[in-house]
Each structure stands twice: as C-alpha cells, then as structure tokens.
C-alpha cells in the first residue's frame, strides 16, 4: 500500500468508525447470529491476488457487523464496561502507525519512557502510594489484561516466598495462594500456570452479607497450612469483585500478610480507576500501607480501548528477579548500564505494543476532571437505576452497589427458588434478544441475580430509563404467562 493509498483508505476507515459510532444506537446491542454463521459467510481460502481495501470495508459492514456485539452501544450493560473513546482509538492508531515493538528501552526509548511517565501519572491520579512510582523502589507497567497483571504479581510473590529459588529449582515446595470464592477466575488460571496447581489455591471464606474476604478465616487457613508445611506465595484481595463489586478489607488482610511476610496483591481491575474521584478513594483503604502490588484496567471504565491494564508494585526487585532473562541477542549498551527500564522483564511476553500512547491520549484529552466526570456519571446513573428498582415491588436490589454495577432480581410470587431463577434467566434472554439492551447475570448464594453495569461513554440517563422501562414491561409480560 503506497503512502497515498494509505492516506485515502485511512480516511475511509476513520469515516467508517465515525459513522459506526454515530449510528451505533440503530444496531442490535447483542449480535443475533447463530454459531458458524459468520464463518460460513467468509471464503474458506484466502485470495490468490490482492483485493482492493474497499472490499475489506464492504465485507466488514456486510458480513462481520451482524456478528458484532456492540460494546459501545449505550444500551450495553453486560459484564463490566469496556470503554472506547476517540482519543484512545486515535492513540492506538498512532501506535499501529509507528509500528514500534517496545521490548527494550533501546528498541524505542520513547515507548518506554512515555509508559513510565503515564503510569506514574495514573498512580498520582488514583492517589496510589509514592512507593509505586518508578523513581522509588517500585514502578508501574502496562499489561494486556488484569489476568496477566495478576499472574505477574503471583510470580513476583512466588519469587519472594521462595527466596529466589523458584527461578532455578522450579516448584519444589508446596506453595499456596489465597483467594476468595469471589476472586476472578484468572487467579486460578495464574496458579495453574505458575505451577501451584488446584491444591495450591486456598479459598478464604467471605462475609455472607458483603461477600468480602474474611481476614479471620485467612489467618486460620494460614495457620493450618503452615502446620502442614506449605509456603504462602500470595494473598489476592479484590477491590470490586467481578460478580457484585464487593470490596475486600485490604487493611485487615494486609495486616495479616505483613505479620507473615506474604505478598499482598490487590486486584482492582474494574473498580480501581474510580479512585480518580477523591470521594471514592475509600475503595483503596489499606493499599498505601500494605499492598505489594496493585492492578487496575483503564480498558474497563477509564475510556481507554482494550487492551490496557496497569500493574504497580512497591518493590520491583522480586518481579524483575522472577522474569528477567538476558540472552545475548538482547544485550545492548543501555541495558548494561542498568540505568534504563526494559519492560520486557515486567511481563510474560517479550514483545510489547506501544500502549502508553492511547492512555496518554486519553489522559491529555479528558484531563483529570474529564475522567472524574465520566466515573461520576456512571455512579450517578447506577444509583438512579438502583433507586427505581428498589421503589418497584416487583423487584429487589441485592448486594451493596458502591459503583456502576447494580445487581437485582425480579420477584416471581409463588414460584419456588429454582423456577424463579429460570424465569429470571428467561427474562434476561428475552431482553437481550430484543436488541435494545444487553445485560448479564451472576449467582450469589446459589441464586441468580441480574447485573446491569452502567459506565459506557455513550450511555445517558435516557438509555438507563428506557432499559428499566423495558425490564419492567417484559417482566410483567412474562409473569402473566407463568402459572
Ligand atoms: N479481575 C477482576 C476483578 C475482573 O473483574 C476481571 C474481569 O472482569 C478480571 C480480573 C480479568 O480482566 P481481564 O479481562 O483484563 O483479564
């Protein structure tokens, strides 16, 4: 593609995206295609001769678009938001345009140094402790996902717990990691990858009302495990659990970890970015005092396109000890001086994208106040939604809802619990099939709850109102068909 062709098609692509986002409300939120439908519509073999770029764009609209679930649709309330925004899209495009692979400082000094500045900026915006800054003993790094961030934290914890022996000897002792039933499943995956196995994952009880991890039970499990000769590698506390946004008591858990020298990771994948707002910084109580590492995803609720998860640690030495390898082909003068950051040693893969560009674009475009306004709007709309649900006798709001997620369930008078749960699932399927909204569910204490996560950049009050009206209407219609 010549520079002139690139310019022409590039403009087409930007126009395509701008039109797509401007008209997104006319799309059904959740893709309605059947399994295999998209694949069958695509040619089984690649073209022998090159094709015009217009054909790609045309097939994108004609074949692929029906198979897209529109995460940026204002009626998307599923899972957690995965915000995109103009500055993030453009920042990512610039990153692609530069085509930089930033594995080492020397492979593009600006890629590394901008990342250092941006993660330090974000630490400041979230009021994270000074020891997480790169000029102190710690530092931050952009990972692809929270799953990777938690895996890297576990590897650092394991390195410290084994006094560096794991890198040489592998898993020669019984190492354990402590989570709760509400911890994200990526932690279990991390334990498998790290070689702890299922037996190495210890599940701490939660408070039945708040679903927050119980520090007393953590202590009891640690005592039991110490007597059995296991070595604790990490405790993972969650600030804003995936299911219901429960907040673990980081300070109390941290005190237990401190007593016993255990690595404390705080997984704040969704909720962490809310700390841009001073009034929500209580979420991170205990982090400054106790967390060895902390991660949050700007790619969820901070207007930054997937993928962008930031991990900080207060002590980078165990992380680097766990992950640094220097083969001859990567040696270079800058690395040898020890005065530069090589982020390849802070992550699992070698190669890395220039992700800092999009986060930089986002922070500069919105400014701290713009970011705060976005979070506050999500929280405000969720609180409004929760108040409408609570005021309706046909529904009950469940679980604390400090942020943008509201968990609730319809009341099905006279139905036993399992039938009521089936009816709730049916209601959700009907709503999602309508094309005008999308939500997901969870289970708490064996019962189905509906989850509505507000926080998409395009979501306005009218969209939440419409969704709520539709839920009420569909619930009444479905209830009328039940015995
Ligand atoms: N941790 C928590 C608390 C989450 O809610 C999620 C995803 O929703 C994850 C980890 C995994 O995030 P990612 O998709 O970035 O790996």
XYZ file of C-alpha atoms and ligand atoms in Angstrom:
499
model
C 0.000 0.000 0.000
C 1.595 3.264 -1.081
C 1.519 6.307 1.229
C -1.158 7.874 -0.988
C -3.292 4.731 -0.941
C -2.814 4.561 2.816
C -3.965 8.162 3.177
C -7.086 7.511 1.088
C -8.071 4.280 2.805
C -7.113 5.658 6.189
C -9.653 8.435 5.703
C -12.232 5.850 4.696
C -11.513 3.889 7.843
C -11.807 6.907 10.122
C -15.068 7.829 8.390
C -16.275 4.264 8.785
C -15.551 4.295 12.525
C -17.077 7.749 12.981
C -20.257 6.668 11.134
C -20.363 3.419 13.086
C -20.154 5.182 16.444
C -22.591 7.899 15.400
C -25.156 5.309 14.305
C -24.484 2.649 16.905
C -27.886 3.031 18.557
C -29.556 1.626 15.457
C -27.670 -1.661 15.839
C -28.982 -4.544 17.979
C -26.730 -4.454 21.062
C -26.147 -8.180 21.189
C -25.256 -9.970 17.986
C -28.130 -12.170 16.908
C -26.137 -14.539 14.654
C -26.090 -18.305 15.119
C -22.832 -20.208 15.721
C -20.943 -20.714 12.437
C -22.987 -18.146 10.509
C -20.150 -15.652 10.098
C -17.612 -18.315 9.299
C -19.826 -19.777 6.571
C -20.242 -16.342 5.006
C -16.466 -15.968 4.627
C -14.456 -17.630 1.860
C -12.715 -20.793 3.115
C -9.497 -19.955 1.237
C -7.500 -16.703 1.166
C -7.400 -14.698 -2.096
C -4.649 -15.577 -4.534
C -4.445 -11.997 -5.769
C -4.661 -8.890 -3.589
C -8.041 -7.204 -3.315
C -8.998 -3.540 -3.048
C -9.269 -2.263 0.512
C -12.853 -1.205 -0.237
C -13.731 -4.921 -0.380
C -12.477 -5.356 3.173
C -14.597 -2.437 4.363
C -17.586 -3.658 2.456
C -17.327 -7.177 3.937
C -16.830 -5.663 7.373
C -20.209 -3.965 7.079
C -21.988 -6.751 5.231
C -20.635 -9.931 6.841
C -18.928 -9.070 10.109
C -21.087 -6.308 11.539
C -24.073 -8.615 12.153
C -21.707 -10.767 14.210
C -20.582 -7.890 16.400
C -21.937 -7.361 19.902
C -21.772 -3.608 20.278
C -19.909 -2.955 23.486
C -20.006 0.789 22.872
C -23.800 0.798 22.420
C -25.447 2.972 25.081
C -27.688 0.003 25.953
C -24.750 -2.285 26.712
C -24.855 -3.108 30.426
C -23.222 -6.555 30.394
C -20.153 -7.799 32.311
C -18.198 -4.622 33.034
C -17.878 -1.802 30.518
C -15.034 -1.951 28.047
C -14.814 1.727 27.262
C -13.589 3.022 23.938
C -13.153 6.700 23.211
C -11.998 8.918 20.358
C -8.619 9.787 21.868
C -7.953 6.144 22.757
C -8.828 4.925 19.258
C -6.586 7.572 17.741
C -3.784 6.857 20.203
C -3.973 3.169 19.307
C -3.936 4.042 15.623
C -0.824 6.131 16.141
C 0.753 3.200 17.934
C -0.046 0.976 14.935
C 1.237 3.674 12.621
C 4.571 3.814 14.394
C 4.707 0.031 14.407
C 7.000 0.048 17.400
C 7.890 -3.060 19.363
C 8.971 -1.784 22.757
C 10.520 -4.832 24.396
C 13.668 -2.956 25.397
C 14.369 0.674 26.151
C 16.745 0.724 23.185
C 14.109 -0.581 20.752
C 12.280 2.750 21.189
C 13.253 4.875 24.168
C 10.090 6.985 23.870
C 7.875 3.907 24.117
C 9.410 3.010 27.463
C 9.799 6.498 28.848
C 6.277 7.603 27.921
C 4.957 4.468 29.628
C 6.913 5.295 32.776
C 5.537 8.823 32.790
C 1.953 7.730 32.100
C 1.823 5.003 34.738
C 3.341 7.439 37.230
C 0.696 9.995 36.215
C -2.038 7.443 36.702
C -0.642 6.449 40.098
C -0.915 10.122 41.031
C -4.447 10.444 39.646
C -5.538 7.428 41.701
C -3.639 8.646 44.780
C -1.635 5.427 44.942
C 1.350 5.422 47.287
C 4.599 7.125 46.305
C 6.463 3.828 46.593
C 4.600 2.670 43.438
C 6.419 5.341 41.434
C 9.280 4.340 39.211
C 11.683 6.761 40.922
C 11.112 4.895 44.178
C 11.741 1.170 44.618
C 8.630 0.192 42.686
C 7.011 1.195 39.455
C 4.158 0.537 37.108
C 3.835 -1.265 33.802
C 1.085 -1.640 31.238
C -0.039 -5.224 30.692
C -2.537 -6.573 28.200
C -5.050 -7.648 30.825
C -5.754 -7.959 34.516
C -5.192 -11.682 34.131
C -1.599 -11.033 33.084
C -1.148 -8.457 35.826
C -2.281 -10.950 38.478
C -0.093 -13.694 37.024
C 2.941 -11.430 37.096
C 2.130 -10.427 40.676
C 1.916 -14.091 41.648
C 5.273 -14.811 40.015
C 6.803 -11.943 41.997
C 5.210 -13.208 45.219
C 6.440 -16.710 44.489
C 9.930 -15.421 43.823
C 9.981 -13.641 47.155
C 8.412 -16.526 49.064
C 10.966 -18.957 47.691
C 13.876 -16.554 48.312
C 14.599 -16.634 44.597
C 14.821 -20.433 44.454
C 11.795 -20.948 42.229
C 13.518 -19.487 39.159
C 16.320 -22.028 39.455
C 14.627 -25.027 41.037
C 11.013 -24.714 39.973
C 8.226 -25.605 42.364
C 9.989 -27.883 44.805
C 7.833 -26.971 47.808
C 4.093 -26.717 48.298
C 3.320 -23.076 47.604
C -0.137 -21.673 48.232
C -2.157 -18.690 47.070
C -5.140 -17.268 48.971
C -8.254 -16.011 47.216
C -11.970 -15.964 47.989
C -14.923 -17.542 46.222
C -15.459 -14.087 44.674
C -11.935 -13.709 43.271
C -11.732 -13.583 39.486
C -11.086 -16.930 37.813
C -7.892 -15.567 36.245
C -6.215 -16.090 39.611
C -6.908 -19.799 39.474
C -5.516 -19.811 35.952
C -2.449 -17.918 37.195
C -1.920 -20.566 39.878
C -2.088 -23.295 37.249
C 0.386 -21.503 35.004
C 2.729 -20.823 37.907
C 2.687 -24.496 38.831
C 0.831 -24.226 42.146
C -1.948 -26.463 40.893
C -5.505 -26.555 42.188
C -4.249 -27.783 45.572
C -2.239 -24.581 45.891
C -5.310 -22.372 45.653
C -6.849 -21.830 49.066
C -10.292 -20.298 49.179
C -10.910 -17.968 52.105
C -14.492 -17.527 53.336
C -16.424 -14.372 52.616
C -18.819 -12.420 54.780
C -22.235 -13.659 53.631
C -23.666 -10.139 53.532
C -20.881 -8.143 51.924
C -19.146 -11.018 50.077
C -15.844 -9.545 51.255
C -12.960 -11.823 52.234
C -12.838 -12.730 55.912
C -9.430 -11.858 57.449
C -10.103 -14.171 60.415
C -10.554 -17.141 58.124
C -7.445 -16.139 56.144
C -5.467 -16.267 59.380
C -6.955 -19.659 60.285
C -6.137 -21.125 56.858
C -2.592 -19.774 57.025
C -2.095 -21.390 60.434
C -3.465 -24.677 59.177
C -1.295 -24.571 56.048
C 1.841 -23.556 57.962
C 1.354 -26.603 60.184
C 1.153 -28.715 57.013
C 4.420 -27.206 55.765
C 3.169 -25.127 52.840
C 4.683 -21.788 51.850
C 2.270 -18.897 51.185
C 3.173 -17.129 47.938
C 0.426 -14.526 47.685
C -2.867 -13.293 49.027
C -5.080 -11.688 46.395
C -7.568 -9.146 47.695
C -10.152 -7.763 45.305
C -11.432 -4.228 45.232
C -14.642 -4.529 43.218
C -15.294 -8.213 42.590
C -16.455 -9.341 39.167
C -19.740 -10.739 40.362
C -21.045 -7.902 42.568
C -18.260 -5.296 43.142
C -17.639 -6.469 46.699
C -14.632 -4.818 48.321
C -12.271 -6.939 50.382
C -10.928 -5.380 53.616
C -7.448 -4.664 52.294
C -6.145 -3.131 55.531
C -7.166 -6.093 57.692
C -5.928 -8.620 55.139
C -2.750 -6.589 54.717
C -2.055 -6.683 58.442
C -2.201 -10.496 58.340
C 0.120 -10.554 55.303
C 2.555 -8.131 56.934
C 2.806 -10.281 60.089
C 3.767 -13.268 57.997
C 5.705 -11.639 55.187
C 3.222 -12.674 52.471
C 2.889 -10.810 49.163
C -0.428 -8.949 49.001
C -1.788 -8.260 45.542
C -4.847 -6.058 45.131
C -6.892 -6.808 42.024
C -8.923 -3.691 41.321
C -9.469 -4.482 37.647
C -12.804 -2.705 37.329
C -13.106 -0.524 40.413
C -9.583 0.820 40.788
C -9.915 3.608 38.242
C -12.838 5.042 40.236
C -10.202 6.396 42.625
C -9.680 9.283 40.204
C -12.574 10.704 42.248
C -11.449 11.695 45.758
C -14.842 10.706 47.190
C -14.284 7.101 46.003
C -10.751 6.693 47.317
C -12.057 4.814 50.349
C -12.073 1.864 47.929
C -8.309 1.714 48.290
C -8.162 1.928 52.093
C -5.170 -0.116 53.179
C -3.492 -0.177 49.755
C -0.950 2.517 50.603
C 0.053 0.745 53.814
C 0.001 -2.875 52.771
C -0.197 -3.701 49.050
C 2.892 -5.208 47.466
C 1.236 -4.876 44.088
C -1.954 -3.402 42.676
C -3.635 -3.602 39.291
C -6.490 -1.844 37.555
C -7.775 -1.702 33.986
C -8.168 1.639 32.234
C -9.650 -0.577 29.498
C -12.716 -1.205 31.568
C -14.050 2.078 32.883
C -11.423 4.703 32.074
C -12.189 5.472 28.429
C -9.194 3.537 27.099
C -9.740 0.921 24.443
C -8.908 -2.660 25.226
C -6.163 -3.601 25.966
C -4.644 -1.606 28.791
C -4.221 -2.959 32.325
C -1.774 -1.293 34.692
C 0.176 -3.146 37.357
C 2.174 -1.365 40.033
C 4.457 -2.741 42.669
C 6.104 -1.121 45.642
C 9.216 -3.265 45.137
C 10.188 -4.168 41.604
C 13.122 -6.388 42.676
C 11.142 -9.656 43.124
C 9.248 -9.034 39.891
C 12.448 -8.493 37.955
C 14.053 -11.405 39.746
C 11.221 -13.664 38.617
C 11.089 -12.540 34.998
C 14.468 -11.183 33.861
C 16.441 -13.212 31.377
C 19.110 -11.650 29.178
C 20.031 -13.697 26.128
C 22.949 -12.472 24.080
C 20.797 -11.247 21.223
C 19.074 -8.743 23.517
C 22.229 -7.353 25.093
C 22.847 -3.677 24.442
C 24.805 -0.835 25.973
C 21.809 0.885 27.578
C 20.629 -2.289 29.320
C 24.175 -2.992 30.517
C 24.396 0.357 32.272
C 21.378 -0.641 34.387
C 20.070 2.892 34.039
C 17.099 2.136 31.774
C 13.830 0.273 32.218
C 13.336 -2.754 29.973
C 9.650 -3.524 30.355
C 10.042 -6.975 28.801
C 11.258 -8.004 32.272
C 7.995 -6.838 33.833
C 5.701 -9.095 31.816
C 5.359 -12.611 30.380
C 5.848 -11.978 26.640
C 8.981 -10.451 25.215
C 7.395 -8.144 22.653
C 5.136 -5.311 23.614
C 2.875 -2.774 21.978
C 3.136 0.967 22.470
C 0.030 1.011 24.666
C 1.111 4.083 26.587
C 0.171 6.222 23.584
C -3.542 5.601 23.966
C -3.534 6.094 27.719
C -1.535 9.289 27.263
C -4.018 10.495 24.625
C -6.926 9.726 26.943
C -5.457 11.465 29.994
C -4.459 14.511 27.964
C -7.770 14.785 26.110
C -10.042 14.444 29.131
C -7.768 15.783 31.852
C -8.259 14.631 35.425
C -11.593 16.479 35.633
C -12.933 14.820 32.477
C -12.018 11.390 33.804
C -13.688 12.163 37.124
C -16.816 13.404 35.364
C -17.063 10.126 33.426
C -16.788 7.969 36.558
C -19.211 10.179 38.472
C -21.786 9.960 35.703
C -21.610 6.141 35.743
C -22.018 6.048 39.518
C -24.863 8.580 39.436
C -26.806 6.682 36.763
C -26.316 3.397 38.614
C -27.590 4.961 41.840
C -30.643 6.284 39.983
C -31.290 2.863 38.499
C -30.957 1.225 41.920
C -33.442 3.705 43.401
C -36.015 2.964 40.677
C -35.585 -0.773 41.186
C -35.918 -0.501 44.978
C -39.084 1.527 44.609
C -40.740 -1.207 42.494
C -42.338 -4.050 44.493
C -41.798 -6.386 41.516
C -38.025 -6.304 42.025
C -35.407 -6.342 44.715
C -31.983 -4.730 44.623
C -29.352 -7.062 46.016
C -25.829 -6.570 47.309
C -24.042 -3.290 48.069
C -23.633 -1.154 44.935
C -20.957 1.453 45.518
C -20.052 1.967 41.847
C -21.602 1.488 38.420
C -22.917 -2.048 38.880
C -26.432 -2.788 40.103
C -27.377 -6.375 40.978
C -31.064 -7.146 41.312
C -33.697 -9.735 40.720
C -37.340 -9.802 39.808
C -39.870 -11.143 42.263
C -41.905 -14.096 40.952
C -44.674 -14.525 43.533
C -45.416 -18.136 44.331
C -42.523 -19.641 42.362
C -40.002 -21.854 44.179
C -36.391 -20.646 44.020
C -35.234 -22.827 41.114
C -38.236 -21.929 38.949
C -37.859 -18.284 39.885
C -34.224 -18.436 38.776
C -35.241 -19.999 35.466
C -37.790 -17.245 34.963
C -35.146 -14.624 35.738
C -32.812 -16.151 33.155
C -35.654 -16.262 30.644
C -36.370 -12.597 31.293
C -32.729 -11.750 30.658
C -32.667 -13.747 27.430
C -35.801 -12.014 26.165
C -34.364 -8.602 26.968
C -31.035 -9.398 25.333
C -32.757 -10.811 22.251
C -34.729 -7.565 21.907
C -31.581 -5.882 20.601
C -32.065 -2.695 22.567
C -30.191 -3.639 25.709
C -27.743 -6.219 26.965
C -27.130 -7.407 30.492
C -25.549 -10.432 32.148
C -26.184 -12.427 35.291
C -24.348 -13.836 38.268
C -25.132 -16.237 41.084
C -24.900 -15.316 44.746
C -25.667 -17.885 47.437
C -26.949 -20.184 44.699
C -29.493 -17.664 43.400
C -29.482 -15.908 40.047
C -29.048 -12.139 40.039
C -29.194 -9.813 37.077
C -26.301 -7.429 36.655
C -26.510 -4.051 34.991
C -23.133 -2.347 34.693
C -23.531 1.313 33.780
C -20.480 3.227 32.589
C -20.321 3.246 28.803
C -19.253 6.638 27.450
C -22.375 6.837 25.252
C -24.832 5.846 27.977
C -27.077 8.699 29.080
C -29.845 8.827 31.630
C -32.470 8.260 28.923
C -30.843 4.948 27.948
C -30.924 3.693 31.536
C -34.537 4.860 31.876
C -35.501 3.091 28.637
C -33.779 -0.101 29.749
C -35.533 -0.020 33.113
C -38.931 0.560 31.473
C -38.289 -2.343 29.152
C -37.272 -4.620 32.039
C -40.465 -3.760 33.930
C -42.618 -4.275 30.860
C -41.021 -7.592 29.902
C -41.172 -8.803 33.494
C -44.900 -8.067 33.686
C -45.499 -9.766 30.322
C -43.532 -12.854 31.324
C -45.121 -13.027 34.783
C -48.546 -13.063 33.116
C -47.634 -16.234 31.211
C -46.460 -18.110 34.319
C -48.776 -20.414 36.283
N -10.174 -9.236 37.930
C -11.407 -8.755 38.084
C -11.861 -8.286 39.441
C -12.256 -8.654 36.982
O -13.496 -8.181 37.142
C -11.803 -9.083 35.717
C -12.686 -9.012 34.551
O -13.797 -8.583 34.587
C -10.504 -9.601 35.616
C -9.720 -9.672 36.745
C -9.962 -10.065 34.310
O -9.785 -8.969 33.467
P -9.015 -9.084 32.073
O -10.060 -9.365 31.060
O -8.379 -7.746 31.891
O -8.021 -10.190 32.178
